[in-house]
């Protein structure tokens, strides 16, 4: 499992974790029911084996899909 973390302000109580294996051209939803609070958040996920190690991960607000952050490395800032 891999931990992803983000900081959130005003993104609502639920977010969606998605991933892309083609540099962000297409996104697949990993989990659309991830708890979110204002402040630091963490989510543990297992990268599906078939997608390899070149994957982008994105966290998006379920309340406002325009609020999202591409996760780079182990820590990202998700300011909304």
Short mmCIF file of C-alpha atoms in Angstrom, two decimals:
data_model
loop_
_atom_site.label_atom_id
_atom_site.label_comp_id
_atom_site.label_asym_id
_atom_site.label_seq_id
_atom_site.Cartn_x
_atom_site.Cartn_y
_atom_site.Cartn_z
CA UNK A 1 0.00 0.00 0.00
CA UNK A 2 1.02 3.60 -0.64
CA UNK A 3 -0.01 6.58 1.45
CA UNK A 4 -1.05 9.72 -0.34
CA UNK A 5 -1.51 12.93 1.62
CA UNK A 6 -3.02 16.29 0.82
CA UNK A 7 -4.04 19.49 2.56
CA UNK A 8 -7.58 20.62 1.94
CA UNK A 9 -9.49 23.83 2.52
CA UNK A 10 -13.19 23.98 1.68
CA UNK A 11 -13.33 20.90 -0.59
CA UNK A 12 -16.18 19.19 1.26
CA UNK A 13 -16.43 15.98 3.26
CA UNK A 14 -15.75 13.53 0.39
CA UNK A 15 -13.18 13.42 -2.43
CA UNK A 16 -12.42 11.13 -5.34
CA UNK A 17 -9.00 9.53 -5.85
CA UNK A 18 -8.27 8.89 -9.54
CA UNK A 19 -5.22 7.73 -11.47
CA UNK A 20 -3.85 8.06 -14.99
CA UNK A 21 -1.39 5.80 -16.79
CA UNK A 22 -1.09 8.04 -19.87
CA UNK A 23 0.18 11.35 -18.49
CA UNK A 24 -3.27 12.64 -17.55
CA UNK A 25 -5.04 12.14 -20.87
CA UNK A 26 -7.50 9.67 -19.31
CA UNK A 27 -8.42 9.17 -15.65
CA UNK A 28 -9.74 6.06 -13.90
CA UNK A 29 -11.56 6.40 -10.58
CA UNK A 30 -9.93 4.40 -7.80
CA UNK A 31 -12.30 5.42 -4.99
CA UNK A 32 -15.05 8.05 -5.14
CA UNK A 33 -15.93 7.95 -1.44
CA UNK A 34 -12.77 9.06 0.40
CA UNK A 35 -13.26 11.05 3.60
CA UNK A 36 -11.88 14.60 3.57
CA UNK A 37 -11.56 17.31 6.23
CA UNK A 38 -10.14 20.83 6.22
CA UNK A 39 -6.47 20.33 6.99
CA UNK A 40 -4.20 17.36 6.36
CA UNK A 41 -5.68 14.17 4.94
CA UNK A 42 -4.22 10.76 4.21
CA UNK A 43 -5.39 7.77 2.23
CA UNK A 44 -3.77 4.36 1.89
CA UNK A 45 -4.18 2.66 -1.47
CA UNK A 46 -2.69 -0.24 -3.33
CA UNK A 47 -1.58 0.60 -6.85
CA UNK A 48 -3.17 -1.92 -9.22
CA UNK A 49 -0.31 -4.14 -10.43
CA UNK A 50 -1.22 -3.86 -14.10
CA UNK A 51 -0.66 -0.10 -14.26
CA UNK A 52 3.08 -0.13 -13.59
CA UNK A 53 5.07 2.54 -11.80
CA UNK A 54 4.44 5.57 -14.05
CA UNK A 55 1.10 6.67 -12.65
CA UNK A 56 -0.36 10.08 -11.88
CA UNK A 57 -2.75 10.40 -8.95
CA UNK A 58 -5.40 13.10 -8.58
CA UNK A 59 -7.66 14.05 -5.67
CA UNK A 60 -10.90 15.86 -6.64
CA UNK A 61 -13.65 17.39 -4.53
CA UNK A 62 -16.99 15.57 -4.84
CA UNK A 63 -18.77 18.86 -4.13
CA UNK A 64 -16.98 20.81 -6.86
CA UNK A 65 -15.18 18.81 -9.57
CA UNK A 66 -13.13 21.86 -10.56
CA UNK A 67 -11.30 21.62 -7.22
CA UNK A 68 -8.56 19.07 -7.65
CA UNK A 69 -4.89 18.52 -7.16
CA UNK A 70 -2.41 16.34 -8.98
CA UNK A 71 -0.35 14.48 -6.40
CA UNK A 72 3.37 14.76 -6.92
CA UNK A 73 5.52 12.57 -4.75
CA UNK A 74 4.35 11.81 -1.24
CA UNK A 75 3.04 15.22 -0.21
CA UNK A 76 0.90 17.62 -2.12
CA UNK A 77 -1.02 20.80 -1.41
CA UNK A 78 -4.73 20.73 -2.11
CA UNK A 79 -5.97 24.27 -1.58
CA UNK A 80 -9.55 25.02 -2.49
#
